[in-house]
Every structure is written in structure tokens, then in C-alpha cells.
GROMACS .gro file of C-alpha atoms in nm:
model
  478
    1MET     CA    1  12.502   7.558   7.327
    2THR     CA    2  12.398   7.243   7.139
    3LYS     CA    3  12.363   6.940   7.359
    4PRO     CA    4  12.555   6.651   7.192
    5THR     CA    5  12.471   6.288   7.247
    6LEU     CA    6  12.722   6.144   7.505
    7VAL     CA    7  12.772   5.787   7.617
    8TYR     CA    8  12.862   5.910   7.962
    9ASP     CA    9  12.796   6.271   8.072
   10VAL     CA   10  13.029   6.462   8.291
   11HIS     CA   11  12.896   6.337   8.625
   12GLU     CA   12  12.799   5.983   8.508
   13GLN     CA   13  13.008   5.690   8.646
   14PRO     CA   14  13.066   5.378   8.429
   15THR     CA   15  13.065   5.031   8.583
   16LEU     CA   16  13.398   4.921   8.726
   17GLY     CA   17  13.522   4.722   8.420
   18LYS     CA   18  13.433   4.994   8.174
   19TRP     CA   19  13.570   5.254   8.408
   20ILE     CA   20  13.918   5.092   8.409
   21ILE     CA   21  13.922   5.038   8.029
   22LEU     CA   22  13.803   5.391   7.950
   23SER     CA   23  14.058   5.537   8.195
   24LEU     CA   24  14.339   5.331   8.040
   25GLN     CA   25  14.252   5.485   7.701
   26HIS     CA   26  14.322   5.824   7.838
   27VAL     CA   27  14.657   5.708   7.992
   28LEU     CA   28  14.756   5.571   7.650
   29ALA     CA   29  14.656   5.899   7.486
   30MET     CA   30  14.866   6.120   7.712
   31PHE     CA   31  15.153   5.887   7.782
   32GLY     CA   32  15.387   5.947   7.484
   33SER     CA   33  15.380   6.320   7.507
   34THR     CA   34  15.394   6.329   7.891
   35VAL     CA   35  15.715   6.117   7.916
   36LEU     CA   36  15.871   6.298   7.622
   37VAL     CA   37  15.914   6.621   7.819
   38PRO     CA   38  16.118   6.475   8.104
   39ALA     CA   39  16.313   6.276   7.847
   40ILE     CA   40  16.420   6.599   7.674
   41THR     CA   41  16.469   6.818   7.985
   42GLY     CA   42  16.624   6.565   8.225
   43LEU     CA   43  16.348   6.584   8.483
   44PRO     CA   44  16.251   6.253   8.646
   45VAL     CA   45  15.989   6.047   8.462
   46SER     CA   46  15.857   5.913   8.793
   47VAL     CA   47  15.783   6.263   8.932
   48THR     CA   48  15.635   6.368   8.597
   49LEU     CA   49  15.377   6.087   8.610
   50VAL     CA   50  15.297   6.156   8.966
   51SER     CA   51  15.263   6.528   8.903
   52ALA     CA   52  15.028   6.469   8.600
   53GLY     CA   53  14.811   6.236   8.806
   54LEU     CA   54  14.804   6.453   9.123
   55GLY     CA   55  14.763   6.771   8.923
   56THR     CA   56  14.465   6.640   8.733
   57LEU     CA   57  14.299   6.529   9.058
   58LEU     CA   58  14.357   6.875   9.207
   59TYR     CA   59  14.208   7.032   8.894
   60ILE     CA   60  13.902   6.808   8.919
   61ILE     CA   61  13.854   6.901   9.285
   62LEU     CA   62  13.893   7.277   9.223
   63THR     CA   63  13.648   7.271   8.926
   64ASN     CA   64  13.395   7.080   9.142
   65GLY     CA   65  13.413   6.778   8.903
   66LYS     CA   66  13.253   6.972   8.622
   67SER     CA   67  13.536   6.969   8.363
   68PRO     CA   68  13.673   6.639   8.215
   69VAL     CA   69  14.025   6.766   8.151
   70PHE     CA   70  14.349   6.568   8.186
   71LEU     CA   71  14.664   6.768   8.264
   72GLY     CA   72  14.992   6.646   8.126
   73SER     CA   73  15.351   6.783   8.066
   74SER     CA   74  15.359   7.113   7.878
   75PHE     CA   75  15.584   7.147   7.581
   76ALA     CA   76  15.574   7.526   7.598
   77TYR     CA   77  15.813   7.518   7.899
   78ILE     CA   78  16.078   7.285   7.748
   79SER     CA   79  16.304   7.570   7.634
   80PRO     CA   80  16.263   7.772   7.961
   81ILE     CA   81  16.335   7.453   8.168
   82LEU     CA   82  16.651   7.380   7.971
   83THR     CA   83  16.765   7.740   8.028
   84ALA     CA   84  16.672   7.745   8.397
   85MET     CA   85  16.844   7.410   8.452
   86THR     CA   86  17.188   7.584   8.383
   87ILE     CA   87  17.130   7.876   8.624
   88GLY     CA   88  17.407   7.888   8.882
   89VAL     CA   89  17.580   7.576   8.749
   90ALA     CA   90  17.957   7.596   8.759
   91THR     CA   91  18.051   7.271   8.580
   92GLU     CA   92  17.972   7.174   8.222
   93GLY     CA   93  17.681   6.926   8.210
   94GLY     CA   94  17.565   7.021   8.563
   95LYS     CA   95  17.196   7.067   8.642
   96ASN     CA   96  17.000   7.290   8.875
   97PRO     CA   97  16.651   7.130   8.922
   98GLY     CA   98  16.594   7.369   9.212
   99ALA     CA   99  16.588   7.669   8.974
  100VAL     CA  100  16.347   7.484   8.742
  101ALA     CA  101  16.119   7.408   9.040
  102ALA     CA  102  16.120   7.773   9.151
  103GLY     CA  103  16.041   7.897   8.798
  104LEU     CA  104  15.746   7.654   8.759
  105MET     CA  105  15.607   7.732   9.103
  106THR     CA  106  15.619   8.096   8.993
  107VAL     CA  107  15.416   8.003   8.687
  108GLY     CA  108  15.157   7.830   8.913
  109ILE     CA  109  15.139   8.141   9.134
  110ILE     CA  110  15.084   8.361   8.824
  111TYR     CA  111  14.799   8.129   8.714
  112LEU     CA  112  14.634   8.163   9.057
  113ILE     CA  113  14.676   8.549   9.048
  114ILE     CA  114  14.527   8.569   8.700
  115ALA     CA  115  14.244   8.336   8.803
  116LEU     CA  116  14.165   8.579   9.086
  117ILE     CA  117  14.173   8.877   8.856
  118ILE     CA  118  13.948   8.705   8.602
  119LYS     CA  119  13.702   8.619   8.875
  120PHE     CA  120  13.644   8.989   8.942
  121LEU     CA  121  13.734   9.159   8.607
  122GLY     CA  122  13.667   8.898   8.342
  123THR     CA  123  13.915   8.818   8.052
  124GLY     CA  124  13.887   9.149   7.860
  125TRP     CA  125  14.220   9.283   7.993
  126LEU     CA  126  14.394   8.958   7.893
  127ASN     CA  127  14.261   8.987   7.543
  128HIS     CA  128  14.383   9.351   7.537
  129ILE     CA  129  14.751   9.262   7.596
  130LEU     CA  130  14.753   8.925   7.413
  131PRO     CA  131  14.597   8.958   7.070
  132PRO     CA  132  14.644   8.682   6.811
  133ILE     CA  133  14.935   8.873   6.649
  134VAL     CA  134  15.129   8.829   6.975
  135ILE     CA  135  15.012   8.479   7.062
  136GLY     CA  136  15.062   8.322   6.718
  137PRO     CA  137  15.426   8.421   6.650
  138THR     CA  138  15.524   8.353   7.017
  139ILE     CA  139  15.398   7.994   6.981
  140ILE     CA  140  15.591   7.969   6.654
  141VAL     CA  141  15.904   8.073   6.843
  142ILE     CA  142  15.841   7.806   7.104
  143GLY     CA  143  15.832   7.534   6.834
  144LEU     CA  144  16.115   7.657   6.608
  145GLY     CA  145  16.330   7.757   6.897
  146LEU     CA  146  16.337   7.385   6.994
  147ALA     CA  147  16.422   7.261   6.640
  148PRO     CA  148  16.800   7.235   6.705
  149VAL     CA  149  16.727   7.028   7.018
  150ALA     CA  150  16.519   6.779   6.811
  151ILE     CA  151  16.781   6.754   6.532
  152ASN     CA  152  17.067   6.709   6.785
  153MET     CA  153  16.882   6.427   6.954
  154ALA     CA  154  16.780   6.268   6.627
  155GLN     CA  155  17.115   6.241   6.443
  156THR     CA  156  17.372   6.251   6.731
  157ASN     CA  157  17.182   6.091   7.023
  158GLY     CA  158  17.265   6.413   7.204
  159THR     CA  159  17.645   6.362   7.192
  160GLY     CA  160  17.721   6.609   6.915
  161THR     CA  161  17.878   6.347   6.690
  162PHE     CA  162  17.678   6.236   6.379
  163ASP     CA  163  17.587   5.863   6.365
  164PRO     CA  164  17.380   5.716   6.088
  165LYS     CA  165  17.226   5.458   6.323
  166TYR     CA  166  17.072   5.720   6.533
  167LEU     CA  167  16.937   5.910   6.233
  168ALA     CA  168  16.783   5.587   6.101
  169VAL     CA  169  16.610   5.514   6.431
  170ALA     CA  170  16.486   5.883   6.448
  171LEU     CA  171  16.349   5.857   6.092
  172ILE     CA  172  16.173   5.521   6.164
  173THR     CA  173  16.013   5.681   6.471
  174LEU     CA  174  15.916   5.998   6.282
  175PHE     CA  175  15.756   5.823   5.983
  176THR     CA  176  15.575   5.572   6.201
  177ALA     CA  177  15.405   5.862   6.389
  178ILE     CA  178  15.321   6.031   6.059
  179ILE     CA  179  15.170   5.710   5.911
  180ILE     CA  180  14.963   5.647   6.224
  181SER     CA  181  14.827   5.999   6.243
  182ASN     CA  182  14.729   6.007   5.874
  183PHE     CA  183  14.624   5.654   5.776
  184THR     CA  184  14.446   5.524   6.089
  185LYS     CA  185  14.121   5.609   6.264
  186GLY     CA  186  13.967   5.598   6.609
  187LEU     CA  187  14.174   5.568   6.926
  188ILE     CA  188  14.482   5.450   6.724
  189GLN     CA  189  14.490   5.779   6.544
  190LEU     CA  190  14.500   5.966   6.884
  191ILE     CA  191  14.824   5.788   7.002
  192PRO     CA  192  15.070   5.834   6.711
  193ILE     CA  193  15.342   5.959   6.942
  194MET     CA  194  15.320   5.654   7.169
  195ILE     CA  195  15.317   5.413   6.871
  196GLY     CA  196  15.597   5.596   6.709
  197ILE     CA  197  15.813   5.573   7.028
  198ALA     CA  198  15.727   5.202   7.058
  199VAL     CA  199  15.826   5.118   6.698
  200GLY     CA  200  16.132   5.338   6.728
  201TYR     CA  201  16.236   5.170   7.057
  202ILE     CA  202  16.215   4.829   6.889
  203SER     CA  203  16.428   4.947   6.594
  204ALA     CA  204  16.676   5.095   6.846
  205ILE     CA  205  16.707   4.757   7.013
  206MET     CA  206  16.770   4.602   6.672
  207PHE     CA  207  17.041   4.861   6.601
  208GLY     CA  208  17.202   4.788   6.940
  209ILE     CA  209  17.180   5.131   7.085
  210VAL     CA  210  16.962   5.056   7.392
  211ASN     CA  211  17.134   5.009   7.728
  212PHE     CA  212  16.933   4.808   7.978
  213ASP     CA  213  17.187   4.824   8.260
  214ILE     CA  214  16.982   5.083   8.456
  215LEU     CA  215  16.701   4.835   8.510
  216SER     CA  216  16.909   4.634   8.762
  217GLN     CA  217  16.960   4.946   8.966
  218HIS     CA  218  16.579   4.992   9.035
  219ASN     CA  219  16.329   4.801   9.243
  220ILE     CA  220  15.976   4.712   9.125
  221ILE     CA  221  15.826   4.965   9.368
  222GLU     CA  222  16.024   5.265   9.482
  223MET     CA  223  15.988   5.626   9.587
  224PRO     CA  224  15.994   5.877   9.292
  225GLU     CA  225  16.285   6.122   9.279
  226PHE     CA  226  16.092   6.410   9.444
  227LEU     CA  227  16.295   6.732   9.462
  228PHE     CA  228  16.239   6.775   9.840
  229LEU     CA  229  16.428   6.453   9.902
  230ASP     CA  230  16.754   6.607   9.787
  231GLY     CA  231  16.703   6.982   9.767
  232TRP     CA  232  16.460   7.266   9.750
  233PRO     CA  233  16.339   7.525   9.497
  234GLN     CA  234  16.585   7.811   9.433
  235PHE     CA  235  16.404   8.139   9.361
  236SER     CA  236  16.574   8.417   9.175
  237PHE     CA  237  16.467   8.712   8.950
  238GLU     CA  238  16.652   8.545   8.660
  239VAL     CA  239  16.442   8.226   8.668
  240ILE     CA  240  16.120   8.426   8.717
  241ALA     CA  241  16.210   8.632   8.412
  242ILE     CA  242  16.260   8.320   8.210
  243MET     CA  243  15.930   8.154   8.305
  244ALA     CA  244  15.672   8.432   8.375
  245PRO     CA  245  15.622   8.558   8.012
  246VAL     CA  246  15.541   8.204   7.898
  247ALA     CA  247  15.263   8.176   8.156
  248LEU     CA  248  15.062   8.448   7.973
  249VAL     CA  249  15.080   8.253   7.642
  250THR     CA  250  14.992   7.921   7.796
  251ILE     CA  251  14.692   8.072   7.973
  252SER     CA  252  14.563   8.188   7.635
  253GLU     CA  253  14.600   7.829   7.511
  254HIS     CA  254  14.422   7.710   7.826
  255ILE     CA  255  14.123   7.924   7.739
  256GLY     CA  256  14.121   7.796   7.382
  257ASP     CA  257  14.139   7.434   7.491
  258HIS     CA  258  13.843   7.475   7.721
  259LEU     CA  259  13.632   7.636   7.443
  260VAL     CA  260  13.706   7.331   7.223
  261LEU     CA  261  13.609   7.085   7.498
  262SER     CA  262  13.298   7.295   7.571
  263SER     CA  263  13.183   7.249   7.210
  264ILE     CA  264  13.244   6.870   7.234
  265ILE     CA  265  13.046   6.809   7.554
  266GLY     CA  266  12.778   7.069   7.503
  267LYS     CA  267  12.857   7.256   7.824
  268ASP     CA  268  13.019   7.601   7.844
  269LEU     CA  269  13.310   7.533   8.081
  270THR     CA  270  13.411   7.904   8.063
  271LYS     CA  271  13.093   7.977   8.258
  272ASN     CA  272  13.053   7.670   8.465
  273PRO     CA  273  13.283   7.600   8.651
  274GLY     CA  274  13.422   7.916   8.487
  275LEU     CA  275  13.768   8.022   8.369
  276ALA     CA  276  13.861   8.146   8.717
  277ARG     CA  277  13.833   7.789   8.852
  278THR     CA  278  13.982   7.613   8.555
  279ILE     CA  279  14.286   7.842   8.542
  280ALA     CA  280  14.320   7.819   8.916
  281GLY     CA  281  14.311   7.430   8.885
  282ASP     CA  282  14.577   7.434   8.619
  283GLY     CA  283  14.789   7.677   8.819
  284LEU     CA  284  14.770   7.465   9.137
  285ALA     CA  285  14.864   7.160   8.937
  286THR     CA  286  15.173   7.333   8.802
  287LEU     CA  287  15.261   7.484   9.138
  288THR     CA  288  15.251   7.132   9.287
  289ALA     CA  289  15.448   6.977   9.005
  290GLY     CA  290  15.720   7.246   9.041
  291PHE     CA  291  15.744   7.182   9.415
  292LEU     CA  292  15.770   6.801   9.354
  293GLY     CA  293  16.032   6.845   9.079
  294GLY     CA  294  15.823   6.778   8.771
  295PRO     CA  295  15.744   6.982   8.457
  296ALA     CA  296  15.461   7.233   8.416
  297ASN     CA  297  15.113   7.083   8.353
  298THR     CA  298  14.875   7.180   8.077
  299THR     CA  299  14.546   7.064   7.917
  300TYR     CA  300  14.604   6.784   7.676
  301GLY     CA  301  14.453   6.792   7.325
  302GLU     CA  302  14.507   6.417   7.295
  303ASN     CA  303  14.269   6.350   7.585
  304THR     CA  304  14.014   6.608   7.452
  305GLY     CA  305  14.031   6.404   7.126
  306VAL     CA  306  13.953   6.088   7.320
  307VAL     CA  307  13.641   6.255   7.467
  308GLY     CA  308  13.535   6.366   7.120
  309ILE     CA  309  13.574   6.022   6.963
  310THR     CA  310  13.441   5.799   7.247
  311LYS     CA  311  13.169   6.051   7.356
  312VAL     CA  312  13.273   5.968   7.711
  313ALA     CA  313  13.290   6.295   7.904
  314SER     CA  314  13.282   6.135   8.251
  315VAL     CA  315  13.504   6.314   8.499
  316TRP     CA  316  13.515   5.977   8.679
  317VAL     CA  317  13.709   5.830   8.377
  318ILE     CA  318  13.950   6.127   8.374
  319GLY     CA  319  13.998   6.083   8.749
  320GLY     CA  320  14.064   5.708   8.693
  321ALA     CA  321  14.335   5.792   8.441
  322ALA     CA  322  14.485   6.038   8.689
  323VAL     CA  323  14.506   5.769   8.958
  324ILE     CA  324  14.666   5.523   8.718
  325ALA     CA  325  14.928   5.779   8.617
  326PHE     CA  326  15.000   5.865   8.978
  327PHE     CA  327  15.073   5.510   9.070
  328LEU     CA  328  15.274   5.440   8.761
  329GLY     CA  329  15.520   5.691   8.898
  330PHE     CA  330  15.593   5.453   9.192
  331ILE     CA  331  15.680   5.156   8.973
  332GLY     CA  332  16.059   5.181   8.962
  333LYS     CA  333  16.127   4.922   8.693
  334PHE     CA  334  15.867   5.091   8.463
  335THR     CA  335  16.004   5.447   8.497
  336ALA     CA  336  16.356   5.301   8.454
  337LEU     CA  337  16.253   5.135   8.139
  338ILE     CA  338  16.128   5.468   8.008
  339THR     CA  339  16.477   5.616   8.068
  340THR     CA  340  16.636   5.346   7.846
  341ILE     CA  341  16.458   5.501   7.538
  342PRO     CA  342  16.746   5.649   7.333
  343ALA     CA  343  16.752   6.019   7.256
  344ALA     CA  344  16.726   5.930   6.884
  345VAL     CA  345  16.380   5.793   6.937
  346MET     CA  346  16.270   6.104   7.122
  347GLY     CA  347  16.444   6.319   6.864
  348GLY     CA  348  16.232   6.153   6.589
  349VAL     CA  349  15.903   6.235   6.759
  350SER     CA  350  16.031   6.578   6.864
  351ILE     CA  351  16.080   6.672   6.495
  352LEU     CA  352  15.713   6.623   6.447
  353LEU     CA  353  15.599   6.763   6.779
  354PHE     CA  354  15.805   7.082   6.774
  355GLY     CA  355  15.692   7.140   6.411
  356VAL     CA  356  15.331   7.092   6.518
  357ILE     CA  357  15.377   7.348   6.788
  358ALA     CA  358  15.511   7.601   6.542
  359SER     CA  359  15.231   7.513   6.297
  360SER     CA  360  14.970   7.578   6.567
  361GLY     CA  361  15.105   7.923   6.609
  362ALA     CA  362  15.058   7.985   6.232
  363ARG     CA  363  14.703   7.844   6.271
  364VAL     CA  364  14.628   8.109   6.537
  365LEU     CA  365  14.710   8.370   6.280
  366ILE     CA  366  14.507   8.202   6.005
  367ASN     CA  367  14.202   8.127   6.218
  368ASN     CA  368  14.187   8.487   6.334
  369LYS     CA  369  14.232   8.610   5.970
  370ILE     CA  370  14.523   8.839   6.065
  371ASP     CA  371  14.595   9.081   5.786
  372PHE     CA  372  14.971   9.101   5.714
  373SER     CA  373  14.919   9.389   5.470
  374LYS     CA  374  14.875   9.599   5.787
  375GLN     CA  375  15.208   9.746   5.885
  376ARG     CA  376  15.167   9.693   6.264
  377ASN     CA  377  15.104   9.321   6.219
  378LEU     CA  378  15.400   9.268   5.996
  379ILE     CA  379  15.626   9.454   6.244
  380ILE     CA  380  15.506   9.277   6.554
  381ALA     CA  381  15.535   8.933   6.398
  382ALA     CA  382  15.876   9.007   6.246
  383VAL     CA  383  16.028   9.135   6.568
  384ILE     CA  384  15.890   8.840   6.775
  385LEU     CA  385  16.018   8.579   6.537
  386VAL     CA  386  16.370   8.719   6.487
  387THR     CA  387  16.429   8.809   6.854
  388GLY     CA  388  16.290   8.475   6.974
  389ILE     CA  389  16.448   8.235   6.724
  390GLY     CA  390  16.767   8.442   6.694
  391GLY     CA  391  16.821   8.414   7.065
  392MET     CA  392  16.856   8.780   7.147
  393THR     CA  393  16.950   8.853   7.507
  394ILE     CA  394  16.904   9.161   7.727
  395LYS     CA  395  17.065   9.163   8.072
  396ILE     CA  396  16.956   9.411   8.338
  397GLY     CA  397  17.172   9.366   8.643
  398ASN     CA  398  17.156   8.996   8.736
  399VAL     CA  399  16.834   8.943   8.545
  400GLU     CA  400  16.855   8.811   8.193
  401PHE     CA  401  16.568   8.824   7.937
  402ALA     CA  402  16.633   8.600   7.635
  403GLY     CA  403  16.478   8.393   7.356
  404MET     CA  404  16.110   8.317   7.373
  405ALA     CA  405  16.048   8.515   7.700
  406LEU     CA  406  16.207   8.829   7.548
  407ALA     CA  407  16.015   8.779   7.225
  408ALA     CA  408  15.678   8.762   7.414
  409ILE     CA  409  15.756   9.075   7.621
  410THR     CA  410  15.866   9.262   7.311
  411GLY     CA  411  15.549   9.165   7.121
  412ILE     CA  412  15.327   9.279   7.405
  413VAL     CA  413  15.508   9.615   7.431
  414LEU     CA  414  15.485   9.672   7.055
  415HIS     CA  415  15.118   9.590   7.051
  416LEU     CA  416  15.050   9.836   7.335
  417ILE     CA  417  15.246  10.127   7.181
  418LEU     CA  418  15.182  10.094   6.803
  419PRO     CA  419  14.864  10.261   6.660
  420ASN     CA  420  14.562  10.082   6.506
  421LYS     CA  421  14.528   9.811   6.769
  422ASP     CA  422  14.211   9.670   6.612
  423ASP     CA  423  14.419   9.545   6.320
  424SER     CA  424  14.575   9.287   6.549
  425TYR     CA  425  14.258   9.113   6.642
  426GLY     CA  426  14.182   8.978   6.294
  427SER     CA  427  13.859   8.966   6.090
  428LYS     CA  428  13.549   9.123   6.242
  429GLU     CA  429  13.310   8.896   6.055
  430ASP     CA  430  13.053   8.732   6.276
  431VAL     CA  431  13.039   8.353   6.257
  432ILE     CA  432  12.732   8.177   6.392
  433LYS     CA  433  12.807   7.871   6.599
  434HIS     CA  434  12.642   7.642   6.849
  435ILE     CA  435  12.288   7.682   6.719
  436VAL     CA  436  12.025   7.562   6.952
  437VAL     CA  437  11.674   7.493   6.807
  438ASP     CA  438  11.407   7.576   7.058
  439GLY     CA  439  11.141   7.798   6.908
  440GLU     CA  440  11.420   8.041   6.801
  441LEU     CA  441  11.784   7.987   6.733
  442LEU     CA  442  12.004   8.111   7.017
  443VAL     CA  443  12.381   8.137   6.951
  444GLU     CA  444  12.661   8.205   7.187
  445GLU     CA  445  12.969   8.342   7.013
  446ILE     CA  446  13.307   8.461   7.134
  447ASN     CA  447  13.403   8.687   6.846
  448ASN     CA  448  13.654   8.963   6.819
  449ASN     CA  449  13.702   8.957   7.198
  450LYS     CA  450  13.340   9.016   7.267
  451LYS     CA  451  13.074   8.794   7.422
  452MET     CA  452  12.777   8.805   7.189
  453VAL     CA  453  12.429   8.663   7.194
  454ILE     CA  454  12.282   8.631   6.844
  455THR     CA  455  11.909   8.579   6.803
  456VAL     CA  456  11.814   8.435   6.468
  457ASP     CA  457  11.455   8.416   6.337
  458GLY     CA  458  11.425   8.128   6.106
  459THR     CA  459  11.452   7.744   6.095
  460SER     CA  460  11.724   7.486   6.078
  461ASP     CA  461  11.774   7.141   5.936
  462GLU     CA  462  11.828   6.820   6.131
  463LYS     CA  463  12.201   6.906   6.181
  464GLY     CA  464  12.130   7.246   6.337
  465VAL     CA  465  12.237   7.437   6.030
  466ALA     CA  466  12.035   7.762   5.996
  467LYS     CA  467  11.823   7.819   5.685
  468ASN     CA  468  11.540   8.043   5.586
  469ILE     CA  469  11.676   8.317   5.805
  470THR     CA  470  11.450   8.622   5.810
  471SER     CA  471  11.636   8.842   6.058
  472VAL     CA  472  11.942   8.847   6.280
  473ASN     CA  473  11.978   9.049   6.595
  474VAL     CA  474  12.324   9.080   6.761
  475VAL     CA  475  12.332   9.184   7.122
  476ASP     CA  476  12.674   9.288   7.249
  477LYS     CA  477  12.734   9.156   7.608
  478LYS     CA  478  13.088   9.283   7.640
   0.00000   0.00000   0.00000
């Protein structure tokens, strides 16, 4: 793998001043998306920040400080959290955070089990049951299934009654984020959500729809609203059925995120520390977050982008950001201020974010060159999309399978029983990447679910692009 030029490598520690500034950059990058999840689901912002910080530190420890990854709130679990929040609730508007905690702890346990299996069996079995034709449409369902939530927040402030002031605020927020992401560069381009929320919040104040009364009810420093202070996780087959299928999809995203980061820092994180450790670290973080009463954690593309732009891959910087996030959760006035952000503002950025999630599912299909002229691909995608977005429900005893969870399970079953499985893994063309010039060109490639080593006889230019190739030898290391 090509060794890029880094300002700080993974184990290098900046001086104190630079350390703080570089860590704050990562906090800014993750902040908007991280606080958006509790704002939508009703989970405590304070616990979310503590969970993100603590989860990231646990991940760093479990990966032996070899992977500069920040873990923040996962959008994939918003819909399951909203569903689980209503389990066993007798009154309208009631919430059951204990059920959510149990479901997310189950997800963490599933991650740990899969990490153990990968340690001994590798990832081939996971690729077998989760081809791109299942992963892509399932991610689309996650995004589009949340579309009504975003629109309701944007134009009704969550009340169900249309109000043009709320829609105006939502549109200001939305277009600010769009402008920042398309017409700026550097770090600013990495925080369009945070800037969009800030501008939307200011406009909401001008429209008179921000209520600051809650600030007087909180101290500067106070204990976060941990679940164990007022209740305990409430396990049931129903909540497990809601959460468990999502775990398989997010694990696939976890692997993809680590491959991207590997290419940025020039170290194969899937080998060292290895997927068994990275998935276990992610799982332990989500298990801890669930117990505390926060949302599930996941790797953050925003922070990976910061690493790519700044060329700072120091795990010390990521750890510093985690510590800052952890202590922010104990600043009562700060977390209370976050809760004053109107739903219209969050609805504005949600329109963009939920659409991006759906689009990333389409990108999975495009990147893998899935052929929709093949009948099996057309059928699997169609069934996943309609059952997931349409809200189909199957109830077996007291266990209910619905929405995205049912769509994912249905897609997996169809993939396993329909003929011509190879059609669901996309193009078989070999793409040469990560060329290392050292006498010969050695290339490591994950292609068509196989680990390949490609030896190329020839030369390359100053950018590592192969030319004058005389022969290519592909060695299958499956």
C-alpha cells in the first residue's frame, strides 16, 4: 500500500497547543451530525456526547492505538430507535428508553460475536450473505424511510400543523448546508451540517421560534441523564428483531469506512489492527452507549475527511477529540442550549442527510456495477425497497418484523435462495489500486470478495500510475 506523506503519523503526538487545536477540528467535524441523532430520537444530548467520547476511547484502546477513527452517533439506527421507543408504551407520546438501550446493547453484542467469528473464519461468510444488491437497497430504505420524519420536522416543527415560519427556517438551514458543501474548501467544507444548523438557529431566533426557558433549569456543570439513574435496559425479542438486522448492514459500512481510511493513511487497517479488533471496538462502544442511554456509535466520514485534508492521522488527536466530547456532555448549560434548537432547523439538515444516506445506497450499486438486466438483481432490489419503504409488517407471536429490518431479512433470504448468486456481486473487472514502486509494482486489491495480490512488471510515473506494463500476474489469496 502506498505510503502517503503525513504531517503526523498514527503514533506521533503533536505539541500541546497543536494537539488541542487539531482535536477541536475533529469535534467541529462530528458535532452537527452527532447531536442531530438525539435531537430526532429524543435521546439525551449529554449522554450522546459522553457516549461518543467514551466509545472512541474504548475503540482506540481495543485497536491498540493503531486506527485513527472517531465514533459518533449512527443515522442507520434512527428509525429502529424511534420504533423501539414506543414498545410497551401505553400513553400517546410516551417513551421507553429502556427498550432502546436493550436493542442497542444487543447490536453491540452482535458486533462482538461477529468480530470473534471474523478472527477465526475471516469475512468471506459475511460477503456471502450480504452482497451489494442487498446492502445498497437496504441503505436506500434507511434514508427514504426517514423522509417523512424530516419533512414533518421541517414544515410543522413536529406538531403536525403546517407553519410557513418553520418551513422558511428549514429551507434556510438546508440551503446553507448545500452552499457550504459545494462552494467552500478545506475544513469549512467538512462541517456544512454544523454551519447549516448555526445559520438556521440564528434565523429561528429572528423568527421568534426559539424558547430559551430551559436554560434556567440547568446548572453549568451537571450529571448527564444516564439511563441507569432512572431505569434499566428492557430486553425483549421484539426489540432484538428491530435492531439486529441493521447490525449486519452497519458492519458492512464499518468495513468500507476502514478501507477508505486505510488508503488515506497508507496502512491496511483491515490487517493491522485487523477487522476483528476494529469491529469489536465499534461493538464495545455501542454496547456502552446503549447501557448509558445514548444512540449507537459508528465510524464518521466527516472525521475521516479531516484526516485526509489535514494529513494528520495521529491517534492522539482523535483521542483528544474524544476527551473533549466526553466532558462537553457534563456541561449542563451547553447541552441545554442544544435542546433549544427548533425541530425546523433539524428538519432542514435532515432533508439533506437522509437523502445522502439513500444516495449512498445507490452509490453502492453503482460502484459495484450491479447489472439490473439480471432478473435476480431486479427482484431483490424491488422487494427490499417496497417492503422497507412501504412499511410491511410481519408478526410472529409477540415478535414483530417491520420496515427496514424486515426488508434486510427479506433481501438476505432472496439472495440465498435465488439462482445465479454471482450476478449480485457486480462487475468482475480487476481494478489495480495502491501501486507501490519498489523494483516491481505490488498491488493489494479487494475485488469481487477475493483478496488478491497483483504483481505487475513495468514502470510507473511520479504519481504511481502504471505504464509500460509488460505482464500482469494475479494471485488469488481467497
